[in-house]
Amino acid sequence: MNQEFKRGIIYSLIAYILWGTLPIYWSLLNDIGPFEILAYRIILSMIFMVALIIAIGKYSQFVNSIKLLTMKQLIALTAAGYIITINWGTFIWAVNNNHVLQSSLGYYINPLVSIVLAMIFLKERFNKMEWLAIILAVIGVLYMTIRIGEFPIVSIILALSFGFYGLLKKIVPIDALSSITYECIVTTPAAIIYIIYLWTTHQSSVGFNMPTLWLVFSGAITAIPLISFSAGARRIPLSLMGFIQYIGPTLMFILGVFVYKEPFNTNQLITFIFIWAGIIIYCISRYIQMKKDKNPAV
C-alpha cells in the first residue's frame, strides 16, 4: 500500500467522520432559525473558499477553470450550487427538529438513488444485485409510509438533492476546489438577500450569544470535509470510496438513537433493516465489480 493510497483513505475517513458528526455542531445553533443558519453558512463558506484559493495560490487556476466552461456547463454548475443548498438547508432543519434518524436514512439510500439517476440520465445499466438493492430500499420506504404512517420526506429530499448534485458535477469538467468556490459564490447573493430581509423585519436570531459564536465556524466546517473528500477521491478508487461513505450515516444513526434519544421502535427498525439489506447487497455487488476490474481475465 503506497503512501498516496494511505493518504487517500485517511482524507476520506476524515471527510465522512466529520459529515457523520455534523449533527452535534448544528444542534449547538438550535436557537437560530435553520434557514438563517443556512444563509450564514453559504456566505461564510464563500469567504473561506475565496480566502483559501488566494492563500494557496489557486486563484488564477480558479478563474481559468471557470473561463473554460461553456454556458451550458456554467448553468449546470450554478444549478448544482443551489441543489446542494437545498441539501444543506434540509439537513440543518432536520437536525434542529429532531430528525437525525431520517437524515441517516437519507444518506444510506443516496447511493441507490444515484444509481437510478445514472440509469435515467446517463443511460447506465446495472446488474441484478443492484436492482435487488434498490427494490429493498423502496420496500423499506413504503413500509415506513404505510406501517408507521410517515413518509420519510426528509430522507427523500436529502437523497435526491445529493444524487442530482453528484449527477450535475459529473457532467462538468472542473476541479473540486474551483467547483466548490464557484458554487458558494453563485449562491451567496440569495443568502445576502435573505439575511437583509431578516434584519429589516427584525426576525434575525443572530446576536451576541454563544450560538452566534459557533455560527462563525460554519464556513470552515462546511469546506473542510468537502476538501478532504476531494483529496481522498483523487487517491483511492471510487469503489473503495463507496464503502467508506457509509461511515457518515452510521455515525448519524448512532447519534440519533443514543445521543439525541429519538424514538426508534420495531417498525423503524424494520425499515432500516430493509435499507441495510439493500446496502449490503449493493456493497457486495461493488466488491465483485472491483475484483473483476483488478482481474480482467476472470
PDB file of C-alpha atoms in Angstrom, residues 38-262:
ATOM      1  CA  LEU A  38     -28.056  28.183   6.062  1.00  0.00           C
ATOM      2  CA  ALA A  39     -27.704  31.745   4.749  1.00  0.00           C
ATOM      3  CA  TYR A  40     -24.740  32.492   7.002  1.00  0.00           C
ATOM      4  CA  ARG A  41     -23.249  29.090   6.194  1.00  0.00           C
ATOM      5  CA  ILE A  42     -23.269  29.948   2.473  1.00  0.00           C
ATOM      6  CA  ILE A  43     -21.698  33.384   2.968  1.00  0.00           C
ATOM      7  CA  LEU A  44     -19.038  32.174   5.401  1.00  0.00           C
ATOM      8  CA  SER A  45     -18.239  29.202   3.151  1.00  0.00           C
ATOM      9  CA  MET A  46     -17.748  31.590   0.240  1.00  0.00           C
ATOM     10  CA  ILE A  47     -15.413  33.795   2.308  1.00  0.00           C
ATOM     11  CA  PHE A  48     -13.461  30.745   3.491  1.00  0.00           C
ATOM     12  CA  MET A  49     -13.114  29.261  -0.009  1.00  0.00           C
ATOM     13  CA  VAL A  50     -12.069  32.533  -1.674  1.00  0.00           C
ATOM     14  CA  ALA A  51      -9.536  33.192   1.104  1.00  0.00           C
ATOM     15  CA  LEU A  52      -8.249  29.627   0.762  1.00  0.00           C
ATOM     16  CA  ILE A  53      -7.692  29.679  -3.017  1.00  0.00           C
ATOM     17  CA  ILE A  54      -5.927  33.050  -2.703  1.00  0.00           C
ATOM     18  CA  ALA A  55      -3.775  31.795   0.185  1.00  0.00           C
ATOM     19  CA  ILE A  56      -2.631  28.662  -1.678  1.00  0.00           C
ATOM     20  CA  GLY A  57      -2.125  30.484  -4.964  1.00  0.00           C
ATOM     21  CA  LYS A  58      -5.019  28.846  -6.820  1.00  0.00           C
ATOM     22  CA  TYR A  59      -6.986  31.994  -7.698  1.00  0.00           C
ATOM     23  CA  SER A  60      -5.699  32.167 -11.285  1.00  0.00           C
ATOM     24  CA  GLN A  61      -6.452  28.477 -11.729  1.00  0.00           C
ATOM     25  CA  PHE A  62      -9.979  29.086 -10.455  1.00  0.00           C
ATOM     26  CA  VAL A  63     -10.577  31.962 -12.903  1.00  0.00           C
ATOM     27  CA  ASN A  64      -9.159  29.982 -15.828  1.00  0.00           C
ATOM     28  CA  SER A  65     -11.226  26.909 -14.926  1.00  0.00           C
ATOM     29  CA  ILE A  66     -14.423  28.956 -14.988  1.00  0.00           C
ATOM     30  CA  LYS A  67     -13.483  30.637 -18.295  1.00  0.00           C
ATOM     31  CA  LEU A  68     -13.062  27.232 -19.965  1.00  0.00           C
ATOM     32  CA  LEU A  69     -16.641  26.186 -19.172  1.00  0.00           C
ATOM     33  CA  THR A  70     -19.414  26.557 -21.734  1.00  0.00           C
ATOM     34  CA  MET A  71     -22.641  28.397 -20.884  1.00  0.00           C
ATOM     35  CA  LYS A  72     -24.413  25.049 -20.510  1.00  0.00           C
ATOM     36  CA  GLN A  73     -21.762  23.834 -18.068  1.00  0.00           C
ATOM     37  CA  LEU A  74     -21.940  27.087 -16.088  1.00  0.00           C
ATOM     38  CA  ILE A  75     -25.718  26.718 -15.802  1.00  0.00           C
ATOM     39  CA  ALA A  76     -25.264  23.105 -14.640  1.00  0.00           C
ATOM     40  CA  LEU A  77     -22.687  24.161 -12.036  1.00  0.00           C
ATOM     41  CA  THR A  78     -24.913  27.006 -10.839  1.00  0.00           C
ATOM     42  CA  ALA A  79     -27.832  24.585 -10.543  1.00  0.00           C
ATOM     43  CA  ALA A  80     -25.561  22.232  -8.579  1.00  0.00           C
ATOM     44  CA  GLY A  81     -24.808  25.067  -6.152  1.00  0.00           C
ATOM     45  CA  TYR A  82     -28.483  25.687  -5.443  1.00  0.00           C
ATOM     46  CA  ILE A  83     -29.309  21.979  -5.246  1.00  0.00           C
ATOM     47  CA  ILE A  84     -26.619  21.372  -2.625  1.00  0.00           C
ATOM     48  CA  THR A  85     -28.032  24.406  -0.788  1.00  0.00           C
ATOM     49  CA  ILE A  86     -31.371  22.571  -0.600  1.00  0.00           C
ATOM     50  CA  ASN A  87     -29.487  19.578   0.811  1.00  0.00           C
ATOM     51  CA  TRP A  88     -27.726  21.732   3.413  1.00  0.00           C
ATOM     52  CA  GLY A  89     -30.921  23.509   4.434  1.00  0.00           C
ATOM     53  CA  THR A  90     -32.880  20.277   4.780  1.00  0.00           C
ATOM     54  CA  PHE A  91     -30.131  18.701   6.879  1.00  0.00           C
ATOM     55  CA  ILE A  92     -29.867  21.680   9.249  1.00  0.00           C
ATOM     56  CA  TRP A  93     -33.665  21.815   9.624  1.00  0.00           C
ATOM     57  CA  ALA A  94     -33.767  18.054  10.261  1.00  0.00           C
ATOM     58  CA  VAL A  95     -31.112  18.164  12.987  1.00  0.00           C
ATOM     59  CA  ASN A  96     -32.755  21.110  14.745  1.00  0.00           C
ATOM     60  CA  ASN A  97     -36.188  19.436  14.576  1.00  0.00           C
ATOM     61  CA  ASN A  98     -35.173  16.005  15.898  1.00  0.00           C
ATOM     62  CA  HIS A  99     -34.964  14.146  12.588  1.00  0.00           C
ATOM     63  CA  VAL A 100     -31.371  12.888  12.769  1.00  0.00           C
ATOM     64  CA  LEU A 101     -32.532   9.319  12.086  1.00  0.00           C
ATOM     65  CA  GLN A 102     -34.319  10.419   8.908  1.00  0.00           C
ATOM     66  CA  SER A 103     -31.120  12.205   7.867  1.00  0.00           C
ATOM     67  CA  SER A 104     -29.206   8.982   8.429  1.00  0.00           C
ATOM     68  CA  LEU A 105     -31.759   7.078   6.333  1.00  0.00           C
ATOM     69  CA  GLY A 106     -31.439   9.637   3.532  1.00  0.00           C
ATOM     70  CA  TYR A 107     -27.681   9.264   3.269  1.00  0.00           C
ATOM     71  CA  TYR A 108     -27.946   5.475   3.426  1.00  0.00           C
ATOM     72  CA  ILE A 109     -30.235   5.373   0.378  1.00  0.00           C
ATOM     73  CA  ASN A 110     -28.405   8.144  -1.520  1.00  0.00           C
ATOM     74  CA  PRO A 111     -26.057   5.762  -3.435  1.00  0.00           C
ATOM     75  CA  LEU A 112     -29.051   3.721  -4.570  1.00  0.00           C
ATOM     76  CA  VAL A 113     -30.809   6.899  -5.731  1.00  0.00           C
ATOM     77  CA  SER A 114     -27.632   7.844  -7.619  1.00  0.00           C
ATOM     78  CA  ILE A 115     -27.762   4.506  -9.463  1.00  0.00           C
ATOM     79  CA  VAL A 116     -31.332   5.198 -10.600  1.00  0.00           C
ATOM     80  CA  LEU A 117     -30.426   8.733 -11.716  1.00  0.00           C
ATOM     81  CA  ALA A 118     -27.454   7.368 -13.679  1.00  0.00           C
ATOM     82  CA  MET A 119     -29.760   4.916 -15.404  1.00  0.00           C
ATOM     83  CA  ILE A 120     -32.302   7.605 -16.316  1.00  0.00           C
ATOM     84  CA  PHE A 121     -29.995  10.442 -17.333  1.00  0.00           C
ATOM     85  CA  LEU A 122     -26.695   8.790 -18.254  1.00  0.00           C
ATOM     86  CA  LYS A 123     -28.205   5.625 -19.749  1.00  0.00           C
ATOM     87  CA  GLU A 124     -26.076   3.450 -17.474  1.00  0.00           C
ATOM     88  CA  ARG A 125     -27.126  -0.130 -16.823  1.00  0.00           C
ATOM     89  CA  PHE A 126     -26.867  -2.057 -13.600  1.00  0.00           C
ATOM     90  CA  ASN A 127     -26.905  -5.703 -12.617  1.00  0.00           C
ATOM     91  CA  LYS A 128     -29.468  -7.878 -10.845  1.00  0.00           C
ATOM     92  CA  MET A 129     -27.876  -7.378  -7.416  1.00  0.00           C
ATOM     93  CA  GLU A 130     -28.113  -3.605  -7.774  1.00  0.00           C
ATOM     94  CA  TRP A 131     -31.750  -3.959  -8.863  1.00  0.00           C
ATOM     95  CA  LEU A 132     -32.425  -6.061  -5.752  1.00  0.00           C
ATOM     96  CA  ALA A 133     -30.722  -3.443  -3.550  1.00  0.00           C
ATOM     97  CA  ILE A 134     -32.950  -0.711  -4.995  1.00  0.00           C
ATOM     98  CA  ILE A 135     -36.105  -2.820  -4.585  1.00  0.00           C
ATOM     99  CA  LEU A 136     -35.272  -3.478  -0.906  1.00  0.00           C
ATOM    100  CA  ALA A 137     -34.737   0.245  -0.303  1.00  0.00           C
ATOM    101  CA  VAL A 138     -38.085   1.036  -1.944  1.00  0.00           C
ATOM    102  CA  ILE A 139     -39.792  -1.613   0.222  1.00  0.00           C
ATOM    103  CA  GLY A 140     -38.233  -0.011   3.308  1.00  0.00           C
ATOM    104  CA  VAL A 141     -39.576   3.436   2.371  1.00  0.00           C
ATOM    105  CA  LEU A 142     -43.027   2.028   1.543  1.00  0.00           C
ATOM    106  CA  TYR A 143     -43.111   0.079   4.817  1.00  0.00           C
ATOM    107  CA  MET A 144     -42.349   3.249   6.778  1.00  0.00           C
ATOM    108  CA  THR A 145     -45.028   5.159   4.869  1.00  0.00           C
ATOM    109  CA  ILE A 146     -47.772   2.543   5.233  1.00  0.00           C
ATOM    110  CA  ARG A 147     -46.992   0.942   8.594  1.00  0.00           C
ATOM    111  CA  ILE A 148     -45.788   3.993  10.524  1.00  0.00           C
ATOM    112  CA  GLY A 149     -47.932   6.428   8.533  1.00  0.00           C
ATOM    113  CA  GLU A 150     -44.987   8.723   7.926  1.00  0.00           C
ATOM    114  CA  PHE A 151     -43.462   9.292   4.511  1.00  0.00           C
ATOM    115  CA  PRO A 152     -39.706   9.929   5.053  1.00  0.00           C
ATOM    116  CA  ILE A 153     -39.752  13.254   3.213  1.00  0.00           C
ATOM    117  CA  VAL A 154     -36.518  14.450   4.849  1.00  0.00           C
ATOM    118  CA  SER A 155     -34.720  11.265   3.776  1.00  0.00           C
ATOM    119  CA  ILE A 156     -36.012  11.516   0.207  1.00  0.00           C
ATOM    120  CA  ILE A 157     -35.101  15.213  -0.163  1.00  0.00           C
ATOM    121  CA  LEU A 158     -31.584  14.566   1.159  1.00  0.00           C
ATOM    122  CA  ALA A 159     -31.068  11.540  -1.089  1.00  0.00           C
ATOM    123  CA  LEU A 160     -32.491  13.174  -4.230  1.00  0.00           C
ATOM    124  CA  SER A 161     -30.729  16.519  -3.764  1.00  0.00           C
ATOM    125  CA  PHE A 162     -27.334  14.915  -3.176  1.00  0.00           C
ATOM    126  CA  GLY A 163     -27.967  12.500  -6.041  1.00  0.00           C
ATOM    127  CA  PHE A 164     -28.784  15.300  -8.504  1.00  0.00           C
ATOM    128  CA  TYR A 165     -25.833  17.306  -7.167  1.00  0.00           C
ATOM    129  CA  GLY A 166     -23.480  14.428  -7.958  1.00  0.00           C
ATOM    130  CA  LEU A 167     -25.086  13.966 -11.374  1.00  0.00           C
ATOM    131  CA  LEU A 168     -24.545  17.621 -12.332  1.00  0.00           C
ATOM    132  CA  LYS A 169     -20.965  17.592 -11.035  1.00  0.00           C
ATOM    133  CA  LYS A 170     -20.274  14.521 -13.144  1.00  0.00           C
ATOM    134  CA  ILE A 171     -21.040  16.377 -16.394  1.00  0.00           C
ATOM    135  CA  VAL A 172     -18.940  19.475 -15.607  1.00  0.00           C
ATOM    136  CA  PRO A 173     -15.150  19.050 -16.119  1.00  0.00           C
ATOM    137  CA  ILE A 174     -13.737  21.193 -13.314  1.00  0.00           C
ATOM    138  CA  ASP A 175     -11.540  20.550 -10.274  1.00  0.00           C
ATOM    139  CA  ALA A 176     -13.255  20.208  -6.918  1.00  0.00           C
ATOM    140  CA  LEU A 177     -11.719  23.319  -5.310  1.00  0.00           C
ATOM    141  CA  SER A 178     -12.835  25.586  -8.166  1.00  0.00           C
ATOM    142  CA  SER A 179     -16.248  23.939  -8.276  1.00  0.00           C
ATOM    143  CA  ILE A 180     -16.933  24.374  -4.560  1.00  0.00           C
ATOM    144  CA  THR A 181     -15.745  28.003  -4.668  1.00  0.00           C
ATOM    145  CA  TYR A 182     -17.962  28.802  -7.655  1.00  0.00           C
ATOM    146  CA  GLU A 183     -20.996  27.148  -6.036  1.00  0.00           C
ATOM    147  CA  CYS A 184     -20.510  29.244  -2.895  1.00  0.00           C
ATOM    148  CA  ILE A 185     -20.114  32.460  -4.916  1.00  0.00           C
ATOM    149  CA  VAL A 186     -23.257  31.992  -7.045  1.00  0.00           C
ATOM    150  CA  THR A 187     -25.466  31.135  -4.054  1.00  0.00           C
ATOM    151  CA  THR A 188     -24.172  33.980  -1.846  1.00  0.00           C
ATOM    152  CA  PRO A 189     -26.414  36.737  -3.374  1.00  0.00           C
ATOM    153  CA  ALA A 190     -29.571  34.805  -2.398  1.00  0.00           C
ATOM    154  CA  ALA A 191     -28.165  34.276   1.111  1.00  0.00           C
ATOM    155  CA  ILE A 192     -27.378  38.003   1.495  1.00  0.00           C
ATOM    156  CA  ILE A 193     -30.882  38.991   0.323  1.00  0.00           C
ATOM    157  CA  TYR A 194     -32.430  36.619   2.888  1.00  0.00           C
ATOM    158  CA  ILE A 195     -30.279  37.959   5.731  1.00  0.00           C
ATOM    159  CA  ILE A 196     -31.144  41.571   4.800  1.00  0.00           C
ATOM    160  CA  TYR A 197     -34.827  40.587   4.846  1.00  0.00           C
ATOM    161  CA  LEU A 198     -34.466  39.058   8.336  1.00  0.00           C
ATOM    162  CA  TRP A 199     -32.678  42.106   9.699  1.00  0.00           C
ATOM    163  CA  THR A 200     -35.091  44.655   8.180  1.00  0.00           C
ATOM    164  CA  THR A 201     -38.110  42.728   9.513  1.00  0.00           C
ATOM    165  CA  HIS A 202     -36.471  42.208  12.931  1.00  0.00           C
ATOM    166  CA  GLN A 203     -36.646  38.421  12.601  1.00  0.00           C
ATOM    167  CA  SER A 204     -32.936  37.677  12.889  1.00  0.00           C
ATOM    168  CA  SER A 205     -31.817  35.471  15.781  1.00  0.00           C
ATOM    169  CA  VAL A 206     -28.135  36.353  15.399  1.00  0.00           C
ATOM    170  CA  GLY A 207     -26.665  38.484  18.179  1.00  0.00           C
ATOM    171  CA  PHE A 208     -24.112  38.495  20.978  1.00  0.00           C
ATOM    172  CA  ASN A 209     -24.607  34.918  22.176  1.00  0.00           C
ATOM    173  CA  MET A 210     -22.953  31.502  22.070  1.00  0.00           C
ATOM    174  CA  PRO A 211     -24.891  30.143  19.061  1.00  0.00           C
ATOM    175  CA  THR A 212     -23.692  33.128  17.016  1.00  0.00           C
ATOM    176  CA  LEU A 213     -20.113  32.474  18.100  1.00  0.00           C
ATOM    177  CA  TRP A 214     -20.414  28.855  16.950  1.00  0.00           C
ATOM    178  CA  LEU A 215     -22.002  30.050  13.697  1.00  0.00           C
ATOM    179  CA  VAL A 216     -18.770  31.848  12.755  1.00  0.00           C
ATOM    180  CA  PHE A 217     -17.103  28.462  12.195  1.00  0.00           C
ATOM    181  CA  SER A 218     -19.788  27.173   9.799  1.00  0.00           C
ATOM    182  CA  GLY A 219     -17.829  28.169   6.676  1.00  0.00           C
ATOM    183  CA  ALA A 220     -14.765  26.174   7.667  1.00  0.00           C
ATOM    184  CA  ILE A 221     -16.861  23.265   8.932  1.00  0.00           C
ATOM    185  CA  THR A 222     -18.618  23.151   5.564  1.00  0.00           C
ATOM    186  CA  ALA A 223     -15.496  23.469   3.417  1.00  0.00           C
ATOM    187  CA  ILE A 224     -13.004  21.242   5.261  1.00  0.00           C
ATOM    188  CA  PRO A 225     -14.823  17.889   4.762  1.00  0.00           C
ATOM    189  CA  LEU A 226     -15.528  18.792   1.100  1.00  0.00           C
ATOM    190  CA  ILE A 227     -11.837  19.493   0.524  1.00  0.00           C
ATOM    191  CA  SER A 228     -10.830  16.354   2.429  1.00  0.00           C
ATOM    192  CA  PHE A 229     -13.307  14.303   0.379  1.00  0.00           C
ATOM    193  CA  SER A 230     -11.886  15.722  -2.847  1.00  0.00           C
ATOM    194  CA  ALA A 231      -8.330  14.913  -1.748  1.00  0.00           C
ATOM    195  CA  GLY A 232      -9.353  11.364  -0.860  1.00  0.00           C
ATOM    196  CA  ALA A 233     -11.321  10.759  -4.057  1.00  0.00           C
ATOM    197  CA  ARG A 234      -8.254  11.619  -6.162  1.00  0.00           C
ATOM    198  CA  ARG A 235      -6.118   8.998  -4.404  1.00  0.00           C
ATOM    199  CA  ILE A 236      -8.333   5.939  -3.951  1.00  0.00           C
ATOM    200  CA  PRO A 237     -10.708   4.032  -6.278  1.00  0.00           C
ATOM    201  CA  LEU A 238     -14.334   5.146  -6.412  1.00  0.00           C
ATOM    202  CA  SER A 239     -15.349   1.612  -5.417  1.00  0.00           C
ATOM    203  CA  LEU A 240     -13.446   1.911  -2.118  1.00  0.00           C
ATOM    204  CA  MET A 241     -14.969   5.348  -1.525  1.00  0.00           C
ATOM    205  CA  GLY A 242     -18.337   3.617  -1.968  1.00  0.00           C
ATOM    206  CA  PHE A 243     -17.679   1.553   1.164  1.00  0.00           C
ATOM    207  CA  ILE A 244     -16.201   4.375   3.258  1.00  0.00           C
ATOM    208  CA  GLN A 245     -19.203   6.643   2.596  1.00  0.00           C
ATOM    209  CA  TYR A 246     -21.403   4.586   4.954  1.00  0.00           C
ATOM    210  CA  ILE A 247     -19.401   5.812   7.942  1.00  0.00           C
ATOM    211  CA  GLY A 248     -21.320   9.111   7.749  1.00  0.00           C
ATOM    212  CA  PRO A 249     -24.911   7.838   8.027  1.00  0.00           C
ATOM    213  CA  THR A 250     -23.848   5.164  10.545  1.00  0.00           C
ATOM    214  CA  LEU A 251     -22.480   7.850  12.882  1.00  0.00           C
ATOM    215  CA  MET A 252     -25.693   9.863  12.372  1.00  0.00           C
ATOM    216  CA  PHE A 253     -27.743   6.785  13.232  1.00  0.00           C
ATOM    217  CA  ILE A 254     -25.764   6.239  16.456  1.00  0.00           C
ATOM    218  CA  LEU A 255     -26.179   9.909  17.405  1.00  0.00           C
ATOM    219  CA  GLY A 256     -29.920   9.843  16.675  1.00  0.00           C
ATOM    220  CA  VAL A 257     -30.590   6.752  18.792  1.00  0.00           C
ATOM    221  CA  PHE A 258     -28.085   7.030  21.646  1.00  0.00           C
ATOM    222  CA  VAL A 259     -27.294  10.747  21.981  1.00  0.00           C
ATOM    223  CA  TYR A 260     -30.473  12.556  20.903  1.00  0.00           C
ATOM    224  CA  LYS A 261     -32.759   9.704  22.075  1.00  0.00           C
ATOM    225  CA  GLU A 262     -35.063   9.925  19.045  1.00  0.00           C
TER     226      GLU A 262
END
